[in-house]
mmCIF file of C-alpha atoms in Angstrom:
data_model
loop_
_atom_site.group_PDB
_atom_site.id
_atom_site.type_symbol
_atom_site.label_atom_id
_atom_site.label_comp_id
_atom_site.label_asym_id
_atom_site.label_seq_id
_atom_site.Cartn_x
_atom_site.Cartn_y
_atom_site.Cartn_z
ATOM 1 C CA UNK A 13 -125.500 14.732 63.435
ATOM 2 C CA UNK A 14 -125.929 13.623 60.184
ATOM 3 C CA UNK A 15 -122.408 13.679 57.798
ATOM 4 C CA UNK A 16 -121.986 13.211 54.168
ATOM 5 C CA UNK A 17 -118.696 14.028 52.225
ATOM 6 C CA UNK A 18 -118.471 16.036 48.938
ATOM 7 C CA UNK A 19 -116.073 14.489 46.355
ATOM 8 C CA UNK A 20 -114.068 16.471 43.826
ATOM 9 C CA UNK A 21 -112.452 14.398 42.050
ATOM 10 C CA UNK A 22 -111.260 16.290 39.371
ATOM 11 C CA UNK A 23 -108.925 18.475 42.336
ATOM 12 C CA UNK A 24 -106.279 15.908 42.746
ATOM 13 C CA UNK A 25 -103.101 17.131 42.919
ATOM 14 C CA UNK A 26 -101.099 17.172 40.094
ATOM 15 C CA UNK A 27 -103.028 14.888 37.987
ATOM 16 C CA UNK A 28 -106.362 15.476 35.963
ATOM 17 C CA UNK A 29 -108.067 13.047 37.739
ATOM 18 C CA UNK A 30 -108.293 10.274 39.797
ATOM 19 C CA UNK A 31 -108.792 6.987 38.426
ATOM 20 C CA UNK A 32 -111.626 4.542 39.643
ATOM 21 C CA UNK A 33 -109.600 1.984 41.577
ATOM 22 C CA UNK A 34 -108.946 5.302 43.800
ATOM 23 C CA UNK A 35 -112.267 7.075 43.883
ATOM 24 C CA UNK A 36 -113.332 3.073 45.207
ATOM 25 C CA UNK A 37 -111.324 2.867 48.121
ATOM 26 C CA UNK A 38 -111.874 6.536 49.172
ATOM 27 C CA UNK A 39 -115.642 5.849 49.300
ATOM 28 C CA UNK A 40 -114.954 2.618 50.853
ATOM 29 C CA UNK A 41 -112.736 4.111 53.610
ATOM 30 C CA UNK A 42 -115.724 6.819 54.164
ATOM 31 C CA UNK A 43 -118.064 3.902 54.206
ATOM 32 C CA UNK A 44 -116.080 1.706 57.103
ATOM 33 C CA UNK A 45 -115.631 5.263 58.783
ATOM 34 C CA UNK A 46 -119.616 5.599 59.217
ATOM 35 C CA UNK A 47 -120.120 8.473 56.949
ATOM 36 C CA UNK A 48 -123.952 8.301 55.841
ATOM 37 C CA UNK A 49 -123.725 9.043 51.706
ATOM 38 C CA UNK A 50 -120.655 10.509 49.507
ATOM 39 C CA UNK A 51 -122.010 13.339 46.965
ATOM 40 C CA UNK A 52 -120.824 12.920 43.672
ATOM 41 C CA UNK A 53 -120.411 16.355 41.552
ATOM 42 C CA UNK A 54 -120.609 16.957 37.942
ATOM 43 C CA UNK A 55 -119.456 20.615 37.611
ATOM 44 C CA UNK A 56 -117.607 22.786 39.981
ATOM 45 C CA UNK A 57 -119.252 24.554 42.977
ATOM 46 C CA UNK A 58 -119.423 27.812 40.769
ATOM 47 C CA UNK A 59 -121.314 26.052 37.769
ATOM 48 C CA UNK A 60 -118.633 25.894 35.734
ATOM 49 C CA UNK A 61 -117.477 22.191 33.782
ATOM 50 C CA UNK A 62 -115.909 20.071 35.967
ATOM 51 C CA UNK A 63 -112.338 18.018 34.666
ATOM 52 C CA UNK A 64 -113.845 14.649 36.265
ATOM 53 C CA UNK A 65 -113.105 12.021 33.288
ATOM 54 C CA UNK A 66 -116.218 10.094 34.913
ATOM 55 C CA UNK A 67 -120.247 10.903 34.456
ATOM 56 C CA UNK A 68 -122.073 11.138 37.841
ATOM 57 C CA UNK A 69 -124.486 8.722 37.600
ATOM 58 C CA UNK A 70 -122.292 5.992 35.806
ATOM 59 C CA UNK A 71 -119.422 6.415 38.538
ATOM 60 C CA UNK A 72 -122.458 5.878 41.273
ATOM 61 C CA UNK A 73 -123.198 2.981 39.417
ATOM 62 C CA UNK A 74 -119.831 1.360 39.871
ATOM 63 C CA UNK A 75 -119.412 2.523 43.388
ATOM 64 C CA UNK A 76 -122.553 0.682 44.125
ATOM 65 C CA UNK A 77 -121.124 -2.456 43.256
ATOM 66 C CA UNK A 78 -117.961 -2.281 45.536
ATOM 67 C CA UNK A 79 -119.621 -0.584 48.653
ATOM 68 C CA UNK A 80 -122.947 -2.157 50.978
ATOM 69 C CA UNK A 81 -124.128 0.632 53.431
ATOM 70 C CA UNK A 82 -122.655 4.085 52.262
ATOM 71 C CA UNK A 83 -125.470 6.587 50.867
ATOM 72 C CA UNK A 84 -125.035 7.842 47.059
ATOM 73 C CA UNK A 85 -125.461 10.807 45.447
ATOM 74 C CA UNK A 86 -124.751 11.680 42.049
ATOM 75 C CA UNK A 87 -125.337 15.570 40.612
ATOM 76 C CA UNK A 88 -127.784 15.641 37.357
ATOM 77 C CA UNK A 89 -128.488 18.865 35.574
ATOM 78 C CA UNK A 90 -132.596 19.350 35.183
ATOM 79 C CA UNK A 91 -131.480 20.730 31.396
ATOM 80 C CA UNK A 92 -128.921 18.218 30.088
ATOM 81 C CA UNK A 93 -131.606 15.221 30.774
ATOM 82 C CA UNK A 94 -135.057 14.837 30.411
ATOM 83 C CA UNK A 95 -137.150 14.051 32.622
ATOM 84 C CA UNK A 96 -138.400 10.624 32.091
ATOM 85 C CA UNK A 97 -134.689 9.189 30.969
ATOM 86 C CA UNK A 98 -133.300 10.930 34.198
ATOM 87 C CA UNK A 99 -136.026 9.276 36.601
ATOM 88 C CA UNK A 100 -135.201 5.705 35.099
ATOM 89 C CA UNK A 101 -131.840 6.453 35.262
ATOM 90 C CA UNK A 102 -132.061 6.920 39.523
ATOM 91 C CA UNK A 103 -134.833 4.513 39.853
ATOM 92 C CA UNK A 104 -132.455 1.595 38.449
ATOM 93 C CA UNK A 105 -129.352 3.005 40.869
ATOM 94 C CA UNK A 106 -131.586 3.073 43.466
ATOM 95 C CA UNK A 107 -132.371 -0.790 42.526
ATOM 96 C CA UNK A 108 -128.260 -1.632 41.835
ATOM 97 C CA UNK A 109 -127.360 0.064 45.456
ATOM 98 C CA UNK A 110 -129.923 -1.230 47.752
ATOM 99 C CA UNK A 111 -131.927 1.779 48.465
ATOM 100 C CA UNK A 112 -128.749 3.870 48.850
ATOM 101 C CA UNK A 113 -129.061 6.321 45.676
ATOM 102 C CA UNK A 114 -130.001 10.206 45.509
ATOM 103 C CA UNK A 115 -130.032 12.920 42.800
ATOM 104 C CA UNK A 116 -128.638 15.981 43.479
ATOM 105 C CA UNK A 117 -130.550 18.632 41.612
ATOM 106 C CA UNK A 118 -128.765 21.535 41.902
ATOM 107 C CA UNK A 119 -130.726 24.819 41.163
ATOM 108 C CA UNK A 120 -127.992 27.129 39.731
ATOM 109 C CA UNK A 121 -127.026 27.225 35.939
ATOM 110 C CA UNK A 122 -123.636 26.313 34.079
ATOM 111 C CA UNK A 123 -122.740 28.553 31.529
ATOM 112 C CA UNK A 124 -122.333 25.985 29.042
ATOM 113 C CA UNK A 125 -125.614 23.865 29.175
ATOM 114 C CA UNK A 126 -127.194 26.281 26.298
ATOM 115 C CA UNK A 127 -124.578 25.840 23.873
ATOM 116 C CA UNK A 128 -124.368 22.086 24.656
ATOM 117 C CA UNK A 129 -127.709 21.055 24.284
ATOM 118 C CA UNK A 130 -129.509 22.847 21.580
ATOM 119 C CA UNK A 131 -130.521 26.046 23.084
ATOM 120 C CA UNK A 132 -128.835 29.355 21.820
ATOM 121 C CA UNK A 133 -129.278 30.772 25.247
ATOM 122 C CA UNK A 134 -129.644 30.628 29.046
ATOM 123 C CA UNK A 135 -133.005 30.465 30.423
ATOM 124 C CA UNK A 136 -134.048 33.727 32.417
ATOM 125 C CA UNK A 137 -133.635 33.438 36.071
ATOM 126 C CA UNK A 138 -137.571 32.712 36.389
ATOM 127 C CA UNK A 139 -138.039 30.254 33.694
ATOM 128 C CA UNK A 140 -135.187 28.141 34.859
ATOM 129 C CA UNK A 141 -136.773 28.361 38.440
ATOM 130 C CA UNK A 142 -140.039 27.469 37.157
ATOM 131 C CA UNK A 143 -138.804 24.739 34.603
ATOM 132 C CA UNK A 144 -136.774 22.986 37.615
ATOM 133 C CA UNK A 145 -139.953 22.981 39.659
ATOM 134 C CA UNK A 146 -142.121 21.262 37.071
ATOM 135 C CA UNK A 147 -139.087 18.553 36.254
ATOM 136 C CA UNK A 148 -138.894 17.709 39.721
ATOM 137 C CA UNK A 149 -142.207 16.896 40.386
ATOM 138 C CA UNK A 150 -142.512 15.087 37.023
ATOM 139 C CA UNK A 151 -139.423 13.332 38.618
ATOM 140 C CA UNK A 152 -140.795 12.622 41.935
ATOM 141 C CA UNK A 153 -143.962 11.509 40.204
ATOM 142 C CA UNK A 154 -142.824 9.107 37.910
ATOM 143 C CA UNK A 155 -140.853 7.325 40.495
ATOM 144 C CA UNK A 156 -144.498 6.837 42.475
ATOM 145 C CA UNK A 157 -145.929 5.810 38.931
ATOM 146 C CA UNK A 158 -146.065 2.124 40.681
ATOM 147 C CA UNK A 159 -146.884 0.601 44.059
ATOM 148 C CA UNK A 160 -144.558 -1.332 45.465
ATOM 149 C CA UNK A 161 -146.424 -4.787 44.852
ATOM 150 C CA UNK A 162 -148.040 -3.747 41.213
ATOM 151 C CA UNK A 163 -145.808 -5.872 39.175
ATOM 152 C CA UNK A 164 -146.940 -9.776 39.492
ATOM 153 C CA UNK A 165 -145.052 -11.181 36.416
ATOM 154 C CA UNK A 166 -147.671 -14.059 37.028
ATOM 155 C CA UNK A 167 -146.684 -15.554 33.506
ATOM 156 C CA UNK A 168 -149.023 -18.269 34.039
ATOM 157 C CA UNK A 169 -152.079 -15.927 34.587
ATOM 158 C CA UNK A 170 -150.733 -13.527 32.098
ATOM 159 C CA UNK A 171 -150.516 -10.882 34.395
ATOM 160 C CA UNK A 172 -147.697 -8.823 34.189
ATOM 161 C CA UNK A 173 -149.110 -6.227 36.823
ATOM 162 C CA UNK A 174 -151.913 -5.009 38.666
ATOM 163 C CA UNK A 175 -153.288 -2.141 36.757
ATOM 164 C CA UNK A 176 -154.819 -0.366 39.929
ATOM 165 C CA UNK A 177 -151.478 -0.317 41.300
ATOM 166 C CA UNK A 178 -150.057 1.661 38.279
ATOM 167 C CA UNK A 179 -150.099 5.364 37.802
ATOM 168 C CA UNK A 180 -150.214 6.915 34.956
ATOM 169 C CA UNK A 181 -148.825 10.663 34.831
ATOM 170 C CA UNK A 182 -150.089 12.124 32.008
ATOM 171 C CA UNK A 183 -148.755 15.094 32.649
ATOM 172 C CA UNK A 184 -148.946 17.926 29.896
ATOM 173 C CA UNK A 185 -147.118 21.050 31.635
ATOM 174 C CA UNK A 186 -145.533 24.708 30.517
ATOM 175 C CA UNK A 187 -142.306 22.973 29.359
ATOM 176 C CA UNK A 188 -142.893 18.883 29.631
ATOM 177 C CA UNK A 189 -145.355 16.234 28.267
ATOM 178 C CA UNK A 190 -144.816 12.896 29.889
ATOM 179 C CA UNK A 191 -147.425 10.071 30.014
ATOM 180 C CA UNK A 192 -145.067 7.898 32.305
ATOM 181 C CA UNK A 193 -145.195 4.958 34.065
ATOM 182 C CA UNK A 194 -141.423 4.377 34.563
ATOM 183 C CA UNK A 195 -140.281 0.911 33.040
ATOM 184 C CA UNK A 196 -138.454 0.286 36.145
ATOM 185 C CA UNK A 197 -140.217 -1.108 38.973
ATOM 186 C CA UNK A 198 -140.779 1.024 42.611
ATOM 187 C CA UNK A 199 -137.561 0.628 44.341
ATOM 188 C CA UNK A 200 -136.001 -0.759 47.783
ATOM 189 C CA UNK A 201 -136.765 2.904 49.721
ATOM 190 C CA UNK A 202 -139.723 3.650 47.134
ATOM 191 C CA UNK A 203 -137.953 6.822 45.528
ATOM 192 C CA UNK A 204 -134.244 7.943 45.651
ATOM 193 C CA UNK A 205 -133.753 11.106 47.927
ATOM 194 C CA UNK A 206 -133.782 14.217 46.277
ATOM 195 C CA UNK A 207 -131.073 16.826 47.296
ATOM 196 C CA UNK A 208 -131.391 20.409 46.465
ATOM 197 C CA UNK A 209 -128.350 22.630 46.511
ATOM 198 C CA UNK A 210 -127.212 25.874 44.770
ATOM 199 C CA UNK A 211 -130.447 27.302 46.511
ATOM 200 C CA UNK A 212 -131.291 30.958 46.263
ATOM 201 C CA UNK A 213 -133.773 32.409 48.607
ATOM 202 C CA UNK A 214 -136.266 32.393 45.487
ATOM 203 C CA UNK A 215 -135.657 29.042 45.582
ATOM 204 C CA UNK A 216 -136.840 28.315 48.988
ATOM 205 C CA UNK A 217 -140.395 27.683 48.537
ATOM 206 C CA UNK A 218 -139.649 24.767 46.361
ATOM 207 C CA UNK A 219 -137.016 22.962 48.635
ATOM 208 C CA UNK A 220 -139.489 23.087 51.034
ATOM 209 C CA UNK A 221 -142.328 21.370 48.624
ATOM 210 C CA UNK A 222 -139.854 18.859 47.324
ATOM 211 C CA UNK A 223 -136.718 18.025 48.835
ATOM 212 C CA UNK A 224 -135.575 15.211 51.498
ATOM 213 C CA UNK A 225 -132.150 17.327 51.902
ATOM 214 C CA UNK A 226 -131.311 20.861 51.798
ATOM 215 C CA UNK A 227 -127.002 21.433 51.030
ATOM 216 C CA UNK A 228 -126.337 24.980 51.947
ATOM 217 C CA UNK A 229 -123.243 27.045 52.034
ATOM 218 C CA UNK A 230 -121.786 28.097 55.448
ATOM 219 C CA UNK A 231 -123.064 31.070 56.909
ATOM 220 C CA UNK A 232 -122.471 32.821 60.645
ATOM 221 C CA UNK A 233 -124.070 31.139 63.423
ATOM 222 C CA UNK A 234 -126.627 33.726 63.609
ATOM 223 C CA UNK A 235 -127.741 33.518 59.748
ATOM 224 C CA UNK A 236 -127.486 29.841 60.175
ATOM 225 C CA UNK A 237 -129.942 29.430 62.326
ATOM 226 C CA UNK A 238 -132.497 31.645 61.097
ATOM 227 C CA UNK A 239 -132.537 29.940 57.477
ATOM 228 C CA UNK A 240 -132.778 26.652 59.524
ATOM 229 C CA UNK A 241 -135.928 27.675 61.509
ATOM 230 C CA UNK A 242 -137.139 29.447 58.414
ATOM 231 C CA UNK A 243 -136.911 26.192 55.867
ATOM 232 C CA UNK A 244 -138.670 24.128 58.794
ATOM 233 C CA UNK A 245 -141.451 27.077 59.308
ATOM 234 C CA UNK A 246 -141.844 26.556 55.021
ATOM 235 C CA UNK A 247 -141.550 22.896 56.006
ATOM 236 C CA UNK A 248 -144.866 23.020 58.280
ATOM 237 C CA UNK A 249 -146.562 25.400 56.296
ATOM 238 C CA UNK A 250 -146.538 22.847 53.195
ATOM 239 C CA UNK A 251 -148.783 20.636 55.580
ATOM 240 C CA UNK A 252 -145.536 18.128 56.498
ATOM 241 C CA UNK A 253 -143.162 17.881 59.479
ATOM 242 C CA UNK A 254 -140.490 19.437 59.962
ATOM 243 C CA UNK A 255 -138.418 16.341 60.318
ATOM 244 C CA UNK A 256 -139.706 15.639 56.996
ATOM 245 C CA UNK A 257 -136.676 17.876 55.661
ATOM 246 C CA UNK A 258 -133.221 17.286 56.529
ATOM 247 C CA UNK A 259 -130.480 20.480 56.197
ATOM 248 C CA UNK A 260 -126.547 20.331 56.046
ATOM 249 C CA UNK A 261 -124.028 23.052 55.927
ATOM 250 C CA UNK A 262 -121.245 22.745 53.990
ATOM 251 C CA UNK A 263 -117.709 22.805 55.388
ATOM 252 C CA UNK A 264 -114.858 23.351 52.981
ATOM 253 C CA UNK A 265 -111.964 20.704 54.637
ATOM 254 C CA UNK A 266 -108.880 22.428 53.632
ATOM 255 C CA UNK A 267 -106.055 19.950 52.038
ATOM 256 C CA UNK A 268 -103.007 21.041 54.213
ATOM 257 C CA UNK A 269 -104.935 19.729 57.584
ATOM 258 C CA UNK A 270 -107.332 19.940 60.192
ATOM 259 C CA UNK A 271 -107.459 22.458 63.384
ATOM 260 C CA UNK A 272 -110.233 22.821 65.756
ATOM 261 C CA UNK A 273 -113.182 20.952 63.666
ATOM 262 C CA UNK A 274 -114.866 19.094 65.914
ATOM 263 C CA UNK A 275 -115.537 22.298 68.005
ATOM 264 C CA UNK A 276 -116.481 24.004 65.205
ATOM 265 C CA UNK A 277 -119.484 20.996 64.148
ATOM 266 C CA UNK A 278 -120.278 21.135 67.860
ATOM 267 C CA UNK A 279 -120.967 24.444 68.236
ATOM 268 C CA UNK A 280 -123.019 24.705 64.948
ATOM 269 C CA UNK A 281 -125.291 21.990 65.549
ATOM 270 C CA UNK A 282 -125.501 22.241 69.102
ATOM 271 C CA UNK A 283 -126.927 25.777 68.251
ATOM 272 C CA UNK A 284 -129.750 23.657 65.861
ATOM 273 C CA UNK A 285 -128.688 25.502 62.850
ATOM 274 C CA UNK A 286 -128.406 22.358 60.957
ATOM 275 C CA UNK A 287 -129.101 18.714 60.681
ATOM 276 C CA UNK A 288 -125.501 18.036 59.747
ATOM 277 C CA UNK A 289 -122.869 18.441 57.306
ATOM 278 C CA UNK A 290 -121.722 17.625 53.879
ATOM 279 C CA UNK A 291 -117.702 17.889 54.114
ATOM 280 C CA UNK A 292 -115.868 19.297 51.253
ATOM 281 C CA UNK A 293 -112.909 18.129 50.812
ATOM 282 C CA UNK A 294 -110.088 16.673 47.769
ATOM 283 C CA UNK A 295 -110.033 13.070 47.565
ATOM 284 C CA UNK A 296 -106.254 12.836 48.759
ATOM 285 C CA UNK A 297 -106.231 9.819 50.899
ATOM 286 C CA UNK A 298 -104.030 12.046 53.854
ATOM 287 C CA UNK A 299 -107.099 14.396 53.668
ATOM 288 C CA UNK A 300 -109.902 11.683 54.871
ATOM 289 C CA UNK A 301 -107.423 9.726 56.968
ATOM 290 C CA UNK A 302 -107.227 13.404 59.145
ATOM 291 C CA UNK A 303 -111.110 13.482 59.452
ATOM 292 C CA UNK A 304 -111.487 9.556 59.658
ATOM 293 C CA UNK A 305 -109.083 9.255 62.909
ATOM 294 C CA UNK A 306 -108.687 12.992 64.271
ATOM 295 C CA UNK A 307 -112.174 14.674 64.104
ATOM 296 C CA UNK A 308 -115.181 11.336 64.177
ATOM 297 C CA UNK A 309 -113.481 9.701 67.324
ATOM 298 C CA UNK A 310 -113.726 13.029 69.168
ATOM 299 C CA UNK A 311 -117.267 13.691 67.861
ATOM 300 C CA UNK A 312 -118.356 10.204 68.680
ATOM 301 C CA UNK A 313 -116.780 10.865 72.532
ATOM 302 C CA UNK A 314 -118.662 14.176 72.478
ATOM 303 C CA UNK A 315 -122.304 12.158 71.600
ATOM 304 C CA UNK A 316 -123.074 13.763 68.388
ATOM 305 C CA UNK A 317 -121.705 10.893 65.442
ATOM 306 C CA UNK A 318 -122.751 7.449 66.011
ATOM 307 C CA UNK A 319 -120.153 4.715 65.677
ATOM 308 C CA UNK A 320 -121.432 2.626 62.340
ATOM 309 C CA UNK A 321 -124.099 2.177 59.812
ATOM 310 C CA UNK A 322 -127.650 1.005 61.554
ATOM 311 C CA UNK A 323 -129.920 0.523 58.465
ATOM 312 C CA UNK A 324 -129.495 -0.191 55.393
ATOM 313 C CA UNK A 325 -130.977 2.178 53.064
ATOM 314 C CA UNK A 326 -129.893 5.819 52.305
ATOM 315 C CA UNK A 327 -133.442 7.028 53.416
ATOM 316 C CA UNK A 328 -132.970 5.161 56.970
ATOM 317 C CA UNK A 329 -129.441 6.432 57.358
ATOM 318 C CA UNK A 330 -131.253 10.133 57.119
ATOM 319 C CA UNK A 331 -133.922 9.309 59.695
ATOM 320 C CA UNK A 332 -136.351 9.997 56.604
ATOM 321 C CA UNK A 333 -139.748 8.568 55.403
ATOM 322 C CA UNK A 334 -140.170 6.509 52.508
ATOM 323 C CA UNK A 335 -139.988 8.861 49.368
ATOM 324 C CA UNK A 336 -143.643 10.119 48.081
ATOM 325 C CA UNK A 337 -145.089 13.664 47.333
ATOM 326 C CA UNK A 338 -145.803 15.872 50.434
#
């Protein structure tokens, strides 16, 4: 099984925050612990502002530099970035980590992205669905905008790349214009992974066009499994594997301790109603320490959590293929 662990940082008890000397050596401890990426939020599971004194993406950028294998994944809202500054943005963490950086585009609204950046309203329900769709494949596209040997910087022959290696996007859509290429050059997995939580069932169809990693709330076994076979079935349909799309349920660790877990994981993916899990939990150090040494021993002596880190990128940790449209 695949597991990832969900970081609020702004839940710490009795303090506002934690600082970045602590958020390190959590994510370290997850790292030496075998844990495949750490998910970085930037507003609370309900949409509304998180207290975290640190961006996403600038706190994965300073985790990168202290950590080597772990997988990470910062949340980025589709409407507080455009698109072009947001797929630079990953395409140099991407570059900084190794090939161990992913975008969380999450697919619900916060309540206060219109009156933070210059809209005097919500989008409906529709246009937000269809607006994410377009800036994720602008996204995805503008990370493929070179090949991985287009840039020469052959100063000599005054060649700074290969022109039929670079892809121009020229995109004009319903709410973007971007001509692209990316400034940044293709990167060590060729595009970060894209993780899609928040999902309604509207928002199925689109996961299953463009994601590497479905996050999904815990449901009864039953459920469970038929939205796994379903996203697979959408999967197929789009003309990909299935394998193609990886799907975790998330498991809300409470603080005060851990009882029965690993039978609980077991069960669910023994059952094939998941690829894994993203693990919720509050970055007290007691809190990990519980999972690290009472719940991944007995799930590596049950067969289903392997005992370290066996590739290097976050892409090869997920068992996925190298990032390009499906």
């Amino acid at each position: 099984m695949h597991l990832a662990v969900s970081l609020d940082i702004a839940s710490a008890t009795g303090r506002a925050g934690l600082p970045f000397g602590e958020i390190a050596a959590f994510v370290r401890k997850a790292e030496t612990a075998g844990i495949e990426m750490v998910m970085i939020s930037d507003s609370l599971p309900d949409g509304e502002r998180s207290t975290s004194p640190f961006e996403a993406t600038t706190l994965v950028a300073a985790l990168a530099t202290v950590t080597e294998k772990i997988g990470l994944v910062a949340a980025a809202s589709t409407v507080a970035h455009q698109p072009y500054n947001l797929a630079r943005r990953f395409a140099s963490l991407d570059i900084i980590s190794h090939g161990r950086a992913g975008w969380n585009a999450t697919m619900t609204q916060a309540p206060d992205e219109a009156d933070n950046f210059s809209r005097p309203e919500e989008f409906s329900d529709d246009d937000f669905r269809r607006r994410a769709e377009e800036y994720i494949a602008v996204v995805r596209r503008l990370w493929n905008g070179w090949d991985s040997d287009a840039l020469l910087f052959d100063k000599s022959g005054g060649r700074f790349h290969d022109p039929e290696k670079m892809h121009l996007l020229d995109h004009k859509g319903e709410f973007f214009s971007v001509r692209g290429p990316l400034n940044v050059a293709r990167s060590p997995q060729h595009t970060p992974v894209l993780v899609l939580s928040g999902l309604s069932e509207a928002d199925f169809d689109i996961a299953a066009r463009t994601a590497d990693v479905i996050v999904c709330d815990e449901w009864p076994a039953a459920e469970s499994k038929a939205r796994y076979d379903d996203f697979r079935r959408r999967v197929s349909m789009c003309g990909s594997e299935p394998d193609t799309l990886k799907v975790l349920t998330c498991i809300l660790l409470p603080s005060e301790g851990i009882t029965g877990l690993a039978d609980r994981l077991e069960e669910q993916f023994r059952a094939e109603s998941c690829d894994g899990f993203n693990i919720v939990m509050s970055p007290e150090p007691a809190v990990l320490d519980d999972f690290v040494h009472r719940v991944l021993p007995e799930l590596r002596r049950r067969g289903l959590f392997r005992e370290n880190h066996v590739r290097t990128t976050l892409r090869a940790h997920l068992g996925l293929a190298s990032g390009g449209d499906r």
